[in-house]
PDB file of N, CA, C and O in Angstrom:
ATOM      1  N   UNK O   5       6.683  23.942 -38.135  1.00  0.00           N
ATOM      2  CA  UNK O   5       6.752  23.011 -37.025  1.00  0.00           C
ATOM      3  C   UNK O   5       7.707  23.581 -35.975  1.00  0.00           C
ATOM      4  O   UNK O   5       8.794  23.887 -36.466  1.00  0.00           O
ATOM      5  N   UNK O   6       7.633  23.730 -35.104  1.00  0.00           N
ATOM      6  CA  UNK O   6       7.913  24.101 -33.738  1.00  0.00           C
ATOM      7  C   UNK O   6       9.210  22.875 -32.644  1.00  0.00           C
ATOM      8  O   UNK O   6       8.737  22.152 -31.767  1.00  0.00           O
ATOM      9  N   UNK O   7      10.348  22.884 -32.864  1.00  0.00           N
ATOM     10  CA  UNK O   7      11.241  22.399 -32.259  1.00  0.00           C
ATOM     11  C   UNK O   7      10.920  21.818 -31.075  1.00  0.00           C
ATOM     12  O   UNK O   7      10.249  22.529 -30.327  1.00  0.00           O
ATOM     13  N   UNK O   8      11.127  21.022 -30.791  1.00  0.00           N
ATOM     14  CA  UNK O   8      10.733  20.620 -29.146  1.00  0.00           C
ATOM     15  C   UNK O   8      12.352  20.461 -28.258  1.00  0.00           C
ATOM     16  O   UNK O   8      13.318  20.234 -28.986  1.00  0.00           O
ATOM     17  N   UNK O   9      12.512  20.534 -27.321  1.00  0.00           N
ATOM     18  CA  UNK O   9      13.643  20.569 -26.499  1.00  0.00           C
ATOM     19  C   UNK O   9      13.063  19.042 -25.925  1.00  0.00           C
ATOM     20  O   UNK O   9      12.033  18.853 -25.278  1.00  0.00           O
ATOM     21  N   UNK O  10      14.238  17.858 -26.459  1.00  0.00           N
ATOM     22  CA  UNK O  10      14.367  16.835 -25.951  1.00  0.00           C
ATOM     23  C   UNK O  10      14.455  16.359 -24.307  1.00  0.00           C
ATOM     24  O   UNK O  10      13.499  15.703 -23.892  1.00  0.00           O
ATOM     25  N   UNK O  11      15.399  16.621 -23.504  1.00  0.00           N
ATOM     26  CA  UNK O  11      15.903  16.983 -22.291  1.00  0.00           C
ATOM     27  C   UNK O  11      14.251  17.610 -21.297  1.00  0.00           C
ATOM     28  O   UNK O  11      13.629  16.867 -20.539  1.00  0.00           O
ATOM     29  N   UNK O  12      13.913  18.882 -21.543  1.00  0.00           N
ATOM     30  CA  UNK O  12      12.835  19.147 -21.362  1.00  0.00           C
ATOM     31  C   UNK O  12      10.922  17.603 -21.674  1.00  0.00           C
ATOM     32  O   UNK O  12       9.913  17.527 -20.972  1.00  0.00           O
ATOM     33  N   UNK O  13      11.078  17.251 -22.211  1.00  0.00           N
ATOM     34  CA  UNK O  13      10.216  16.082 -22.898  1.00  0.00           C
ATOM     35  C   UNK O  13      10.470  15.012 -21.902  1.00  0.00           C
ATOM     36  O   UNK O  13       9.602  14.416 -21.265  1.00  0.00           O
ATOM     37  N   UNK O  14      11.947  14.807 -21.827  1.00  0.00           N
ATOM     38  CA  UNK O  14      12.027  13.252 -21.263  1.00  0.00           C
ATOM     39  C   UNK O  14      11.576  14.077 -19.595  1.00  0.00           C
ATOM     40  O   UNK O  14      10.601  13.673 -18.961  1.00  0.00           O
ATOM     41  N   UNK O  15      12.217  14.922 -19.226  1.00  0.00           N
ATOM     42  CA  UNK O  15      12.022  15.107 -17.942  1.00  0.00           C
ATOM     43  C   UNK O  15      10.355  15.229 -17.601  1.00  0.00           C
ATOM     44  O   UNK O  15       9.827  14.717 -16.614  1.00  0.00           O
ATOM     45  N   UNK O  16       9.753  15.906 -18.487  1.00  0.00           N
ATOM     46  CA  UNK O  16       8.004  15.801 -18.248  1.00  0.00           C
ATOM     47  C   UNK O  16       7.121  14.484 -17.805  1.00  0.00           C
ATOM     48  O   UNK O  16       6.245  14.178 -16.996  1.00  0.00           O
ATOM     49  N   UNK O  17       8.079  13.785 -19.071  1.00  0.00           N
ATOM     50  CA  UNK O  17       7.500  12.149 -19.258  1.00  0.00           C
ATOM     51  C   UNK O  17       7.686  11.252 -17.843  1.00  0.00           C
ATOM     52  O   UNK O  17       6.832  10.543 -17.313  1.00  0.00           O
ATOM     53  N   UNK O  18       9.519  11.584 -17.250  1.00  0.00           N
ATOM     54  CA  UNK O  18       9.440  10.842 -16.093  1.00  0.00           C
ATOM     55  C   UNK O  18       8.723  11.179 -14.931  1.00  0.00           C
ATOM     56  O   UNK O  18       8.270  10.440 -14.057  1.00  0.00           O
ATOM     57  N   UNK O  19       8.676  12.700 -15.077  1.00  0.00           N
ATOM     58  CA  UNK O  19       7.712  12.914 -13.919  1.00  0.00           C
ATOM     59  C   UNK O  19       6.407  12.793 -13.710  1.00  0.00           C
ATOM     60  O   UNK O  19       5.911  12.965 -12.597  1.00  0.00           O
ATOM     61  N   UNK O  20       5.612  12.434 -14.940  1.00  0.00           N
ATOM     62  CA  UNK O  20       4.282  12.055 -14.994  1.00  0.00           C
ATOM     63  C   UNK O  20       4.476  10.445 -14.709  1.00  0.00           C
ATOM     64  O   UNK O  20       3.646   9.826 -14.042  1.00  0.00           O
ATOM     65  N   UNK O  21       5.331   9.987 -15.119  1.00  0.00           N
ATOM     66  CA  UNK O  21       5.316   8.474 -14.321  1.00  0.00           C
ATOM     67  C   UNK O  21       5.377   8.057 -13.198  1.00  0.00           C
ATOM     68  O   UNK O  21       4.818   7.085 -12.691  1.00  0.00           O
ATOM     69  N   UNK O  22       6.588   9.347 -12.460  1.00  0.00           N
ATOM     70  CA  UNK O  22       6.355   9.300 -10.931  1.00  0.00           C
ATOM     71  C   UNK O  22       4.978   9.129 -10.133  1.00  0.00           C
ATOM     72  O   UNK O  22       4.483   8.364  -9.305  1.00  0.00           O
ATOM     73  N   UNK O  23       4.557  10.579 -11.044  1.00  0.00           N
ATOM     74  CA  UNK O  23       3.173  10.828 -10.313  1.00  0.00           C
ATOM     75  C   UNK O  23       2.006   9.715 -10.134  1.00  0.00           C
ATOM     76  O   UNK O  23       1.156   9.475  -9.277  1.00  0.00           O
ATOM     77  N   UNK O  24       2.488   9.029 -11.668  1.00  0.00           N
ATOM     78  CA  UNK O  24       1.612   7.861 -11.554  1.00  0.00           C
ATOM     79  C   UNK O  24       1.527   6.966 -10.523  1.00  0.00           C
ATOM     80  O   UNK O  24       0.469   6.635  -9.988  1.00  0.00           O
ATOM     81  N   UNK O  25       3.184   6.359 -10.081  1.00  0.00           N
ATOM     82  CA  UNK O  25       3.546   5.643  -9.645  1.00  0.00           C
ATOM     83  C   UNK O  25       3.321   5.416  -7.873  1.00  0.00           C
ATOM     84  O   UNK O  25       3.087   4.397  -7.223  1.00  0.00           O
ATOM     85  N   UNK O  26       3.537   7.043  -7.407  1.00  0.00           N
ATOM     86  CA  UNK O  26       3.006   7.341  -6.297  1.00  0.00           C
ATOM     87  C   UNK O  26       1.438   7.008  -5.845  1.00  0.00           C
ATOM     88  O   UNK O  26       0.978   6.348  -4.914  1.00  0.00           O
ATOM     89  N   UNK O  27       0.806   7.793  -6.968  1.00  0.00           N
ATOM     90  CA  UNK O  27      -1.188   7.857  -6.950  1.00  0.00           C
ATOM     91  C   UNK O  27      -0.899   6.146  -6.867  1.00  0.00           C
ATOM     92  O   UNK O  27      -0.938   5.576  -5.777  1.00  0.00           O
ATOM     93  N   UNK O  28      -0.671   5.569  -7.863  1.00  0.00           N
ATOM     94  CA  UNK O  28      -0.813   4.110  -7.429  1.00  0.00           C
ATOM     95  C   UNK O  28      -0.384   3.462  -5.803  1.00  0.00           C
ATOM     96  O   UNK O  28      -1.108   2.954  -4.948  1.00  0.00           O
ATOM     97  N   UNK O  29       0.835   3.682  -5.812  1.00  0.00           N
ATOM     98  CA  UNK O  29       1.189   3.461  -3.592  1.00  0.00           C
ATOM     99  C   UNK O  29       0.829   3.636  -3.255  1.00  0.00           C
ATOM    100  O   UNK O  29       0.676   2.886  -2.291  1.00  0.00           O
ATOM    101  N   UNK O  30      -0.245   5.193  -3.276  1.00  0.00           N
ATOM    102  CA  UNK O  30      -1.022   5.666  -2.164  1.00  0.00           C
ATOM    103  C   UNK O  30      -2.212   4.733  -1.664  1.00  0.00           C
ATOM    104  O   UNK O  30      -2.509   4.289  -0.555  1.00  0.00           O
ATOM    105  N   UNK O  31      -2.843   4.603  -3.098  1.00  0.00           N
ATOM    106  CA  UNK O  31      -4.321   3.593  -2.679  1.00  0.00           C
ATOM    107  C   UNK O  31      -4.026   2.157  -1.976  1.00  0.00           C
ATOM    108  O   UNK O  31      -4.495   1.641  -0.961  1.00  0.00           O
ATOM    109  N   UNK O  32      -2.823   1.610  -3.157  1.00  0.00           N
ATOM    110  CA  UNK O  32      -2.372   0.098  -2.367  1.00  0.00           C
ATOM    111  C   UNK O  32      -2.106   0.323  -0.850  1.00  0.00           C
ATOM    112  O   UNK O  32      -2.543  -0.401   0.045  1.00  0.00           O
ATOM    113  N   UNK O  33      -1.357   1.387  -0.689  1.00  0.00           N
ATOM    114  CA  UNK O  33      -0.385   1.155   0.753  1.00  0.00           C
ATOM    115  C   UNK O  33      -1.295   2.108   1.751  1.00  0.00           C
ATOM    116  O   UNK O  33      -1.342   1.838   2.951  1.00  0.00           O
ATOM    117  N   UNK O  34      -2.027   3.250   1.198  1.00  0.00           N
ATOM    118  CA  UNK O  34      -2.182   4.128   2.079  1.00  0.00           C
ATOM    119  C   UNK O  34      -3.318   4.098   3.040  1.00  0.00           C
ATOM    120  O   UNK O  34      -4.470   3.823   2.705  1.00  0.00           O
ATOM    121  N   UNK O  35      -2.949   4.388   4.224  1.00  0.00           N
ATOM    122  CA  UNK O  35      -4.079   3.694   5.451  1.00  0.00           C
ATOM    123  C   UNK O  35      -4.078   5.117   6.292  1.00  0.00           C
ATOM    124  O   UNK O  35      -3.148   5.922   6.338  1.00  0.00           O
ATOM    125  N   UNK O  36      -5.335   5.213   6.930  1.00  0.00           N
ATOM    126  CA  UNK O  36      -4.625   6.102   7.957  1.00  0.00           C
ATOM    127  C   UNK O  36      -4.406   5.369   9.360  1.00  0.00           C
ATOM    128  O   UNK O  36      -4.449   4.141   9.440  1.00  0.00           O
ATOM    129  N   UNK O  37      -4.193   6.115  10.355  1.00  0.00           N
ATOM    130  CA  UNK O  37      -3.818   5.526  11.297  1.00  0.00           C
ATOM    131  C   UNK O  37      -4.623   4.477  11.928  1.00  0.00           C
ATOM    132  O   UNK O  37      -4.163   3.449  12.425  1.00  0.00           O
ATOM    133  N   UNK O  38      -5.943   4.836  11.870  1.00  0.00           N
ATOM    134  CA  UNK O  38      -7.170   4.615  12.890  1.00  0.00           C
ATOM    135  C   UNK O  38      -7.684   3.123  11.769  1.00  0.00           C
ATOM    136  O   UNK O  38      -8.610   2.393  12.124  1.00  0.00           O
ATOM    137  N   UNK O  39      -7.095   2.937  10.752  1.00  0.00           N
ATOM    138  CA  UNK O  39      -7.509   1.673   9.523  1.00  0.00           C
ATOM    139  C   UNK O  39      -6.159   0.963  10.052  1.00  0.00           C
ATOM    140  O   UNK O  39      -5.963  -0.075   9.420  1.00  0.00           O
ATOM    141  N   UNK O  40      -5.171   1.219  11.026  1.00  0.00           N
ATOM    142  CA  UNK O  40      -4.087   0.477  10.909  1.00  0.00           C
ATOM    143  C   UNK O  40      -4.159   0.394  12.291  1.00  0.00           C
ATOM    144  O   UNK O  40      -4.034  -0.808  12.522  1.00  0.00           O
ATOM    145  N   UNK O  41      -4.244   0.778  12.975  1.00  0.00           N
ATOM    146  CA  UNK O  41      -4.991  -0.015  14.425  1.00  0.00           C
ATOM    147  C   UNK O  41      -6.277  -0.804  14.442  1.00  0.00           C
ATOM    148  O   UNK O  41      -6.505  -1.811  15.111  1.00  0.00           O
ATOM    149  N   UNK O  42      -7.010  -0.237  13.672  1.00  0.00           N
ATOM    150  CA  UNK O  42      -8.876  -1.174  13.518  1.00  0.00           C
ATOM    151  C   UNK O  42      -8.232  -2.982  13.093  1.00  0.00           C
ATOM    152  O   UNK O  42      -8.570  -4.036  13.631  1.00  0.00           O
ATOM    153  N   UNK O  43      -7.413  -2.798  12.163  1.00  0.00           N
ATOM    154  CA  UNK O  43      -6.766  -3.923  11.688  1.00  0.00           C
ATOM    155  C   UNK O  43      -5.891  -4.667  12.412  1.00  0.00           C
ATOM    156  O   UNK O  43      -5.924  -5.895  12.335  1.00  0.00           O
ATOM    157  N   UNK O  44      -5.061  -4.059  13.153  1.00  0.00           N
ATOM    158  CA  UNK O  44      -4.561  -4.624  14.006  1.00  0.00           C
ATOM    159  C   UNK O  44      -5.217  -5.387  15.035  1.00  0.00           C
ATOM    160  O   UNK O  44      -4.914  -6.508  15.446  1.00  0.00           O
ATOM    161  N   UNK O  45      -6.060  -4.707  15.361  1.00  0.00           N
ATOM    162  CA  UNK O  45      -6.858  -5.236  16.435  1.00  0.00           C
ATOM    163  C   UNK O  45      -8.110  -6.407  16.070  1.00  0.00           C
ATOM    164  O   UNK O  45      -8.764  -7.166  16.785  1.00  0.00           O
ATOM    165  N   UNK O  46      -8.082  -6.131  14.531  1.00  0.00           N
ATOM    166  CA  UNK O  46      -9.204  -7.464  13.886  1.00  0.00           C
ATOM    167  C   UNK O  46      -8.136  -8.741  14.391  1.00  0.00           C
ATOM    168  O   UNK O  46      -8.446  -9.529  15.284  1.00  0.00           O
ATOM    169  N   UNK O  47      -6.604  -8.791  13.518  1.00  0.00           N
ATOM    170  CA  UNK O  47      -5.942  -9.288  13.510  1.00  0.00           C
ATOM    171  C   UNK O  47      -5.713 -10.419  14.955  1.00  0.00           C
ATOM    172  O   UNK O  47      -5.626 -11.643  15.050  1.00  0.00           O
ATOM    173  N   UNK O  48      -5.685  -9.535  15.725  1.00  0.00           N
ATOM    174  CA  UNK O  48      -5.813  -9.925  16.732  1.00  0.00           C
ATOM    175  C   UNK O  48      -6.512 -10.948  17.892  1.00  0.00           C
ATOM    176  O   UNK O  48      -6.203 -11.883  18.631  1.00  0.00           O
ATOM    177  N   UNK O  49      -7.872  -9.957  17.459  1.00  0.00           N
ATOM    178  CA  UNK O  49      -9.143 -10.810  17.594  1.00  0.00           C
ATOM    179  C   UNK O  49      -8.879 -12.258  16.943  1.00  0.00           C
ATOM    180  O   UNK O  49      -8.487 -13.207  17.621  1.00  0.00           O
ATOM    181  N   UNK O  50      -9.030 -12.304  16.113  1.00  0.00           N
ATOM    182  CA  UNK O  50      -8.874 -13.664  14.501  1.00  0.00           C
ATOM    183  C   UNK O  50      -7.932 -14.557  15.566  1.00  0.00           C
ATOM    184  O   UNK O  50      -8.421 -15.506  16.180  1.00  0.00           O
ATOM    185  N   UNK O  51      -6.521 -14.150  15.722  1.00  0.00           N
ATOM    186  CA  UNK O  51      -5.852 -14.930  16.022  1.00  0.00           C
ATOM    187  C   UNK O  51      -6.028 -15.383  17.685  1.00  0.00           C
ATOM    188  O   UNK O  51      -5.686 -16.517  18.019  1.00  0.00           O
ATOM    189  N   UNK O  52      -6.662 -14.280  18.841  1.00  0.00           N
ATOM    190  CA  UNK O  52      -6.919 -15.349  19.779  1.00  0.00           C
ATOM    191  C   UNK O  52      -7.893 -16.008  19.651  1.00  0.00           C
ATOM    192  O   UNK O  52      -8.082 -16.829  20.548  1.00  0.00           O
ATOM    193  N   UNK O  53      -8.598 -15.966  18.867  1.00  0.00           N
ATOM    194  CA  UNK O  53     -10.205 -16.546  18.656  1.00  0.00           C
ATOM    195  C   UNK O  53      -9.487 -18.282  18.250  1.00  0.00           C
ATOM    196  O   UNK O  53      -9.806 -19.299  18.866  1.00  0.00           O
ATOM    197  N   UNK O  54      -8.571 -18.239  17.182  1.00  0.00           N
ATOM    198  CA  UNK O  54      -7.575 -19.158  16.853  1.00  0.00           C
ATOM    199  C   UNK O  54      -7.446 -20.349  17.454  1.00  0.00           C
ATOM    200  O   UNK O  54      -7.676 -21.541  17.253  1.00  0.00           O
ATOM    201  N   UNK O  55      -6.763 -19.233  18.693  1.00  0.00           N
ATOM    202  CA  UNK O  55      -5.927 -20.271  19.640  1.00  0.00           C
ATOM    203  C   UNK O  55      -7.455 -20.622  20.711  1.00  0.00           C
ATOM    204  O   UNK O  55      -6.862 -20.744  21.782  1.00  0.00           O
ATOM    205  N   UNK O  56      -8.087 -20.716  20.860  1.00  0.00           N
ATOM    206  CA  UNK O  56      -8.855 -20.848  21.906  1.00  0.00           C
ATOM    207  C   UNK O  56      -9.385 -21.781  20.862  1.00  0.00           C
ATOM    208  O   UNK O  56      -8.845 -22.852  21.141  1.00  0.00           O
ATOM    209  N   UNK O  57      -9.970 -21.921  20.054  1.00  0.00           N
ATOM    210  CA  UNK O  57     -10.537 -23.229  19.568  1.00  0.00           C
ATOM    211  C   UNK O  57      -9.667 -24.144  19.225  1.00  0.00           C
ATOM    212  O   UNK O  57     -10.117 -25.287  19.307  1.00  0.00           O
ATOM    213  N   UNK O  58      -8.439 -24.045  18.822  1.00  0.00           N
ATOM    214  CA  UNK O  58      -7.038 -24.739  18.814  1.00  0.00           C
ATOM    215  C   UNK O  58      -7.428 -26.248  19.842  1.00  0.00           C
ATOM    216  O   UNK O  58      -7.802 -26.120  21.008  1.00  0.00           O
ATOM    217  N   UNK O  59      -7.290 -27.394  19.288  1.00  0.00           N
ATOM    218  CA  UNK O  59      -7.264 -28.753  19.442  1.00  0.00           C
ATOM    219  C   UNK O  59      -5.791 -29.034  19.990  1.00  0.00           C
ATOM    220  O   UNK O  59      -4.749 -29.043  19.334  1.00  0.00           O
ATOM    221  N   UNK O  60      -5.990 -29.294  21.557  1.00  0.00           N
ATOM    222  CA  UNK O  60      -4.461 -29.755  21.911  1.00  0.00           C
ATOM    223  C   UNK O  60      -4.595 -31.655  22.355  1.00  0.00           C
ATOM    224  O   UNK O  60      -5.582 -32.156  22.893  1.00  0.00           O
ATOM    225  N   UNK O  61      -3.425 -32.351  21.978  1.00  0.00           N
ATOM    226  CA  UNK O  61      -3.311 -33.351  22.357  1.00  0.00           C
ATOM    227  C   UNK O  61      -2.661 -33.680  23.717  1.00  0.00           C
ATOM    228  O   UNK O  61      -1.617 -33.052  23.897  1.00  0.00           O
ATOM    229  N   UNK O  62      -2.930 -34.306  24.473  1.00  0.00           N
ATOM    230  CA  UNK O  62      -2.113 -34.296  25.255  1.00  0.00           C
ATOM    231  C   UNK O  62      -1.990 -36.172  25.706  1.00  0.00           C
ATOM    232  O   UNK O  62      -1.179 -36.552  26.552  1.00  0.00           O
TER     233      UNK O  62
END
């Protein structure tokens, strides 16, 4: 059986979690620019569309 270097192991382990951890942020968070203006500008739309049917009392 073949010794393993502890120190070496844990450091592998955390960095495959990183990696995980990142690949996961990327999909949740990652947009490019032109998906983060398109959105903005839905956003936008939505909300004056909003206010223009918006019921005022007066």
């Amino acid at each position: 059986m073949k010794p393993i270097n502890l120190n070496q192991a844990r450091k592998t382990k955390t960095r495959a979690e990183a990696k995980a951890k990142a690949d996961e942020n990327a999909i949740r968070f990652g947009r490019t620019k032109a998906q983060k203006v398109l959105e903005a500008t839905q956003d936008r739309q939505a909300s004056d569309r909003l206010a223009q049917l918006k019921f005022e009392d007066d």
